[in-house]
Amino acid sequence: MRSRWKGVIHVANSDDFPFDAFVTYTEEDYPACIPFYQALTSLGFKISIPDKDFLPGISEAEQLLKCMDQSRKVVIIVTENFLENGWNSYAVQMVVTHAFHNQRERSIIVIIKDDIPIERLPRDLKYIWWTIVSIRWPDGNENMDLFWEEIAAALRTN
């Protein structure tokens, strides 16, 4: 982990990643994120999530970095719970720093749920808005097919 912050840059091509995406969310949103995970895996994507891939006894920050290193994209699910949780603000900072440090600026996908206005997003996301893919999670079941198509397209791009 130390070498990562001492100027060692790991640049990998898309074939080097065991996962298509690492999905980060709050514990309170776990019930909504499991169907999200299941839908993406049913579409053939290899997805890493904290509840499946974090190991006990290792710090969350270290595991977050490991999962980001092993994933081609990072998906951040932003909800009201996410905005209220202090850890997630730190996680966003880590995701943004990691992406830019490793020359993977376009690896961040933000899923916005609960009709949250962009103005309420973490400052670190707003600063790099031009580099990320943002997708709104529809209310109810309307437009869910389009939602999955947008996510699949975003995950397939390099």
PDB file of C-alpha atoms in Angstrom:
ATOM      1  CA  MET A   1       0.000   0.000   0.000  1.00  0.00           C
ATOM      2  CA  ARG A   2       2.809   2.444   0.783  1.00  0.00           C
ATOM      3  CA  SER A   3       4.336   2.264  -2.695  1.00  0.00           C
ATOM      4  CA  ARG A   4       1.034   3.410  -4.170  1.00  0.00           C
ATOM      5  CA  TRP A   5       1.365   6.756  -2.437  1.00  0.00           C
ATOM      6  CA  LYS A   6       5.082   7.168  -3.160  1.00  0.00           C
ATOM      7  CA  GLY A   7       4.642   7.771  -6.864  1.00  0.00           C
ATOM      8  CA  VAL A   8       4.358   4.209  -8.130  1.00  0.00           C
ATOM      9  CA  ILE A   9       1.613   4.251 -10.724  1.00  0.00           C
ATOM     10  CA  HIS A  10      -0.134   1.053 -11.727  1.00  0.00           C
ATOM     11  CA  VAL A  11      -1.616   1.358 -15.188  1.00  0.00           C
ATOM     12  CA  ALA A  12      -3.357  -1.759 -16.416  1.00  0.00           C
ATOM     13  CA  ASN A  13      -5.270  -2.648 -19.505  1.00  0.00           C
ATOM     14  CA  SER A  14      -8.823  -3.915 -19.139  1.00  0.00           C
ATOM     15  CA  ASP A  15      -7.765  -7.576 -19.372  1.00  0.00           C
ATOM     16  CA  ASP A  16      -5.743  -7.280 -16.144  1.00  0.00           C
ATOM     17  CA  PHE A  17      -8.758  -6.840 -13.871  1.00  0.00           C
ATOM     18  CA  PRO A  18     -10.493  -9.781 -12.196  1.00  0.00           C
ATOM     19  CA  PHE A  19     -13.629  -7.624 -11.750  1.00  0.00           C
ATOM     20  CA  ASP A  20     -15.558  -5.419 -14.149  1.00  0.00           C
ATOM     21  CA  ALA A  21     -16.614  -3.149 -11.286  1.00  0.00           C
ATOM     22  CA  PHE A  22     -16.384  -2.533  -7.582  1.00  0.00           C
ATOM     23  CA  VAL A  23     -19.694  -1.247  -6.197  1.00  0.00           C
ATOM     24  CA  THR A  24     -19.608   0.888  -3.058  1.00  0.00           C
ATOM     25  CA  TYR A  25     -22.691   1.792  -0.985  1.00  0.00           C
ATOM     26  CA  THR A  26     -23.746   2.304   2.630  1.00  0.00           C
ATOM     27  CA  GLU A  27     -24.648  -0.589   4.883  1.00  0.00           C
ATOM     28  CA  GLU A  28     -28.155   0.860   5.192  1.00  0.00           C
ATOM     29  CA  ASP A  29     -28.586   0.480   1.423  1.00  0.00           C
ATOM     30  CA  TYR A  30     -27.504  -3.156   1.375  1.00  0.00           C
ATOM     31  CA  PRO A  31     -31.079  -4.451   0.750  1.00  0.00           C
ATOM     32  CA  ALA A  32     -31.345  -2.343  -2.436  1.00  0.00           C
ATOM     33  CA  CYS A  33     -27.809  -3.093  -3.580  1.00  0.00           C
ATOM     34  CA  ILE A  34     -28.059  -6.877  -3.516  1.00  0.00           C
ATOM     35  CA  PRO A  35     -30.635  -6.953  -6.369  1.00  0.00           C
ATOM     36  CA  PHE A  36     -28.368  -4.433  -8.168  1.00  0.00           C
ATOM     37  CA  TYR A  37     -25.439  -6.830  -7.741  1.00  0.00           C
ATOM     38  CA  GLN A  38     -27.538  -9.812  -8.847  1.00  0.00           C
ATOM     39  CA  ALA A  39     -28.817  -7.996 -11.946  1.00  0.00           C
ATOM     40  CA  LEU A  40     -25.296  -7.053 -13.049  1.00  0.00           C
ATOM     41  CA  THR A  41     -23.937 -10.558 -12.495  1.00  0.00           C
ATOM     42  CA  SER A  42     -26.878 -11.990 -14.457  1.00  0.00           C
ATOM     43  CA  LEU A  43     -25.801  -9.711 -17.338  1.00  0.00           C
ATOM     44  CA  GLY A  44     -22.391 -11.404 -17.231  1.00  0.00           C
ATOM     45  CA  PHE A  45     -20.425  -8.798 -15.281  1.00  0.00           C
ATOM     46  CA  LYS A  46     -17.963  -9.754 -12.555  1.00  0.00           C
ATOM     47  CA  ILE A  47     -18.824  -7.477  -9.639  1.00  0.00           C
ATOM     48  CA  SER A  48     -16.976  -6.871  -6.385  1.00  0.00           C
ATOM     49  CA  ILE A  49     -18.925  -5.611  -3.367  1.00  0.00           C
ATOM     50  CA  PRO A  50     -17.789  -5.006   0.229  1.00  0.00           C
ATOM     51  CA  ASP A  51     -20.149  -7.567   1.753  1.00  0.00           C
ATOM     52  CA  LYS A  52     -18.727 -10.288  -0.486  1.00  0.00           C
ATOM     53  CA  ASP A  53     -15.090  -9.301  -0.969  1.00  0.00           C
ATOM     54  CA  PHE A  54     -13.928  -7.495   2.181  1.00  0.00           C
ATOM     55  CA  LEU A  55     -12.013  -9.792   4.524  1.00  0.00           C
ATOM     56  CA  PRO A  56     -12.285  -9.590   8.318  1.00  0.00           C
ATOM     57  CA  GLY A  57      -9.260  -8.224  10.156  1.00  0.00           C
ATOM     58  CA  ILE A  58      -8.086  -5.890   7.368  1.00  0.00           C
ATOM     59  CA  SER A  59      -8.869  -2.170   7.488  1.00  0.00           C
ATOM     60  CA  GLU A  60     -11.727  -0.949   5.316  1.00  0.00           C
ATOM     61  CA  ALA A  61      -9.481   1.643   3.686  1.00  0.00           C
ATOM     62  CA  GLU A  62      -6.925  -0.986   2.657  1.00  0.00           C
ATOM     63  CA  GLN A  63      -9.634  -3.289   1.330  1.00  0.00           C
ATOM     64  CA  LEU A  64     -11.273  -0.436  -0.576  1.00  0.00           C
ATOM     65  CA  LEU A  65      -7.956   0.240  -2.333  1.00  0.00           C
ATOM     66  CA  LYS A  66      -7.482  -3.462  -3.085  1.00  0.00           C
ATOM     67  CA  CYS A  67     -10.969  -3.761  -4.586  1.00  0.00           C
ATOM     68  CA  MET A  68     -10.434  -0.627  -6.694  1.00  0.00           C
ATOM     69  CA  ASP A  69      -7.107  -2.014  -7.939  1.00  0.00           C
ATOM     70  CA  GLN A  70      -8.827  -5.249  -8.954  1.00  0.00           C
ATOM     71  CA  SER A  71     -11.749  -3.572 -10.748  1.00  0.00           C
ATOM     72  CA  ARG A  72     -11.912  -1.857 -14.128  1.00  0.00           C
ATOM     73  CA  LYS A  73     -14.629   0.546 -12.907  1.00  0.00           C
ATOM     74  CA  VAL A  74     -15.866   1.841  -9.565  1.00  0.00           C
ATOM     75  CA  VAL A  75     -19.611   2.308  -9.128  1.00  0.00           C
ATOM     76  CA  ILE A  76     -20.734   4.627  -6.337  1.00  0.00           C
ATOM     77  CA  ILE A  77     -24.401   4.340  -5.367  1.00  0.00           C
ATOM     78  CA  VAL A  78     -25.402   7.716  -3.932  1.00  0.00           C
ATOM     79  CA  THR A  79     -28.500   7.729  -1.712  1.00  0.00           C
ATOM     80  CA  GLU A  80     -29.730   9.849   1.188  1.00  0.00           C
ATOM     81  CA  ASN A  81     -28.026   7.333   3.514  1.00  0.00           C
ATOM     82  CA  PHE A  82     -24.792   7.670   1.547  1.00  0.00           C
ATOM     83  CA  LEU A  83     -24.791  11.456   1.926  1.00  0.00           C
ATOM     84  CA  GLU A  84     -25.347  11.202   5.691  1.00  0.00           C
ATOM     85  CA  ASN A  85     -22.530   8.691   6.282  1.00  0.00           C
ATOM     86  CA  GLY A  86     -19.085  10.173   7.043  1.00  0.00           C
ATOM     87  CA  TRP A  87     -17.167   7.085   5.870  1.00  0.00           C
ATOM     88  CA  ASN A  88     -18.621   7.419   2.401  1.00  0.00           C
ATOM     89  CA  SER A  89     -17.263  10.930   2.047  1.00  0.00           C
ATOM     90  CA  TYR A  90     -13.839   9.459   2.770  1.00  0.00           C
ATOM     91  CA  ALA A  91     -14.488   6.589   0.344  1.00  0.00           C
ATOM     92  CA  VAL A  92     -15.356   9.080  -2.422  1.00  0.00           C
ATOM     93  CA  GLN A  93     -12.082  10.924  -1.771  1.00  0.00           C
ATOM     94  CA  MET A  94     -10.203   7.633  -2.011  1.00  0.00           C
ATOM     95  CA  VAL A  95     -11.975   6.638  -5.241  1.00  0.00           C
ATOM     96  CA  VAL A  96     -11.265  10.001  -6.887  1.00  0.00           C
ATOM     97  CA  THR A  97      -7.643  10.094  -5.724  1.00  0.00           C
ATOM     98  CA  HIS A  98      -7.056   6.506  -6.817  1.00  0.00           C
ATOM     99  CA  ALA A  99      -8.603   7.095 -10.248  1.00  0.00           C
ATOM    100  CA  PHE A 100      -6.512  10.180 -10.997  1.00  0.00           C
ATOM    101  CA  HIS A 101      -3.326   8.804  -9.453  1.00  0.00           C
ATOM    102  CA  ASN A 102      -3.574   5.697 -11.635  1.00  0.00           C
ATOM    103  CA  GLN A 103      -4.581   7.585 -14.790  1.00  0.00           C
ATOM    104  CA  ARG A 104      -8.053   6.015 -14.731  1.00  0.00           C
ATOM    105  CA  GLU A 105     -10.108   9.193 -14.517  1.00  0.00           C
ATOM    106  CA  ARG A 106     -12.947   7.744 -16.574  1.00  0.00           C
ATOM    107  CA  SER A 107     -13.357   4.683 -14.365  1.00  0.00           C
ATOM    108  CA  ILE A 108     -15.955   6.210 -12.016  1.00  0.00           C
ATOM    109  CA  ILE A 109     -19.689   5.592 -12.460  1.00  0.00           C
ATOM    110  CA  VAL A 110     -22.111   7.369 -10.120  1.00  0.00           C
ATOM    111  CA  ILE A 111     -25.621   5.983  -9.657  1.00  0.00           C
ATOM    112  CA  ILE A 112     -27.879   8.662  -8.159  1.00  0.00           C
ATOM    113  CA  LYS A 113     -30.899   7.377  -6.266  1.00  0.00           C
ATOM    114  CA  ASP A 114     -33.668   9.115  -4.289  1.00  0.00           C
ATOM    115  CA  ASP A 115     -33.891  12.101  -6.720  1.00  0.00           C
ATOM    116  CA  ILE A 116     -30.842  13.692  -5.128  1.00  0.00           C
ATOM    117  CA  PRO A 117     -29.902  16.960  -6.855  1.00  0.00           C
ATOM    118  CA  ILE A 118     -26.344  17.214  -8.154  1.00  0.00           C
ATOM    119  CA  GLU A 119     -25.716  20.137  -5.800  1.00  0.00           C
ATOM    120  CA  ARG A 120     -25.923  17.745  -2.834  1.00  0.00           C
ATOM    121  CA  LEU A 121     -23.312  15.308  -4.145  1.00  0.00           C
ATOM    122  CA  PRO A 122     -19.944  15.153  -2.385  1.00  0.00           C
ATOM    123  CA  ARG A 123     -17.665  18.017  -3.384  1.00  0.00           C
ATOM    124  CA  ASP A 124     -15.017  15.622  -4.706  1.00  0.00           C
ATOM    125  CA  LEU A 125     -17.505  14.230  -7.247  1.00  0.00           C
ATOM    126  CA  LYS A 126     -18.686  17.658  -8.330  1.00  0.00           C
ATOM    127  CA  TYR A 127     -15.078  18.735  -8.992  1.00  0.00           C
ATOM    128  CA  ILE A 128     -14.576  15.868 -11.456  1.00  0.00           C
ATOM    129  CA  TRP A 129     -18.109  15.749 -12.860  1.00  0.00           C
ATOM    130  CA  TRP A 130     -16.795  16.091 -16.434  1.00  0.00           C
ATOM    131  CA  THR A 131     -14.887  12.770 -16.149  1.00  0.00           C
ATOM    132  CA  ILE A 132     -17.517  10.498 -14.599  1.00  0.00           C
ATOM    133  CA  VAL A 133     -20.568   8.699 -15.917  1.00  0.00           C
ATOM    134  CA  SER A 134     -23.702   9.518 -13.948  1.00  0.00           C
ATOM    135  CA  ILE A 135     -26.915   7.526 -14.162  1.00  0.00           C
ATOM    136  CA  ARG A 136     -30.176   8.186 -12.328  1.00  0.00           C
ATOM    137  CA  TRP A 137     -31.807   5.201 -10.627  1.00  0.00           C
ATOM    138  CA  PRO A 138     -35.473   5.428 -11.672  1.00  0.00           C
ATOM    139  CA  ASP A 139     -38.257   5.553  -9.106  1.00  0.00           C
ATOM    140  CA  GLY A 140     -40.412   2.454  -9.163  1.00  0.00           C
ATOM    141  CA  ASN A 141     -40.129  -0.035 -12.004  1.00  0.00           C
ATOM    142  CA  GLU A 142     -40.563   2.424 -14.872  1.00  0.00           C
ATOM    143  CA  ASN A 143     -37.605   2.730 -17.244  1.00  0.00           C
ATOM    144  CA  MET A 144     -35.662  -0.068 -15.497  1.00  0.00           C
ATOM    145  CA  ASP A 145     -34.739  -1.651 -18.844  1.00  0.00           C
ATOM    146  CA  LEU A 146     -33.138   1.615 -19.971  1.00  0.00           C
ATOM    147  CA  PHE A 147     -31.408   1.912 -16.573  1.00  0.00           C
ATOM    148  CA  TRP A 148     -29.769  -1.531 -16.964  1.00  0.00           C
ATOM    149  CA  GLU A 149     -28.812  -0.760 -20.572  1.00  0.00           C
ATOM    150  CA  GLU A 150     -27.090   2.470 -19.487  1.00  0.00           C
ATOM    151  CA  ILE A 151     -25.185   0.723 -16.718  1.00  0.00           C
ATOM    152  CA  ALA A 152     -24.143  -2.139 -18.986  1.00  0.00           C
ATOM    153  CA  ALA A 153     -22.912   0.327 -21.621  1.00  0.00           C
ATOM    154  CA  ALA A 154     -20.938   2.274 -19.014  1.00  0.00           C
ATOM    155  CA  LEU A 155     -19.344  -0.920 -17.678  1.00  0.00           C
ATOM    156  CA  ARG A 156     -18.353  -2.093 -21.149  1.00  0.00           C
ATOM    157  CA  THR A 157     -16.442   1.078 -22.086  1.00  0.00           C
ATOM    158  CA  ASN A 158     -12.756   1.421 -21.232  1.00  0.00           C
TER     159      ASN A 158
END
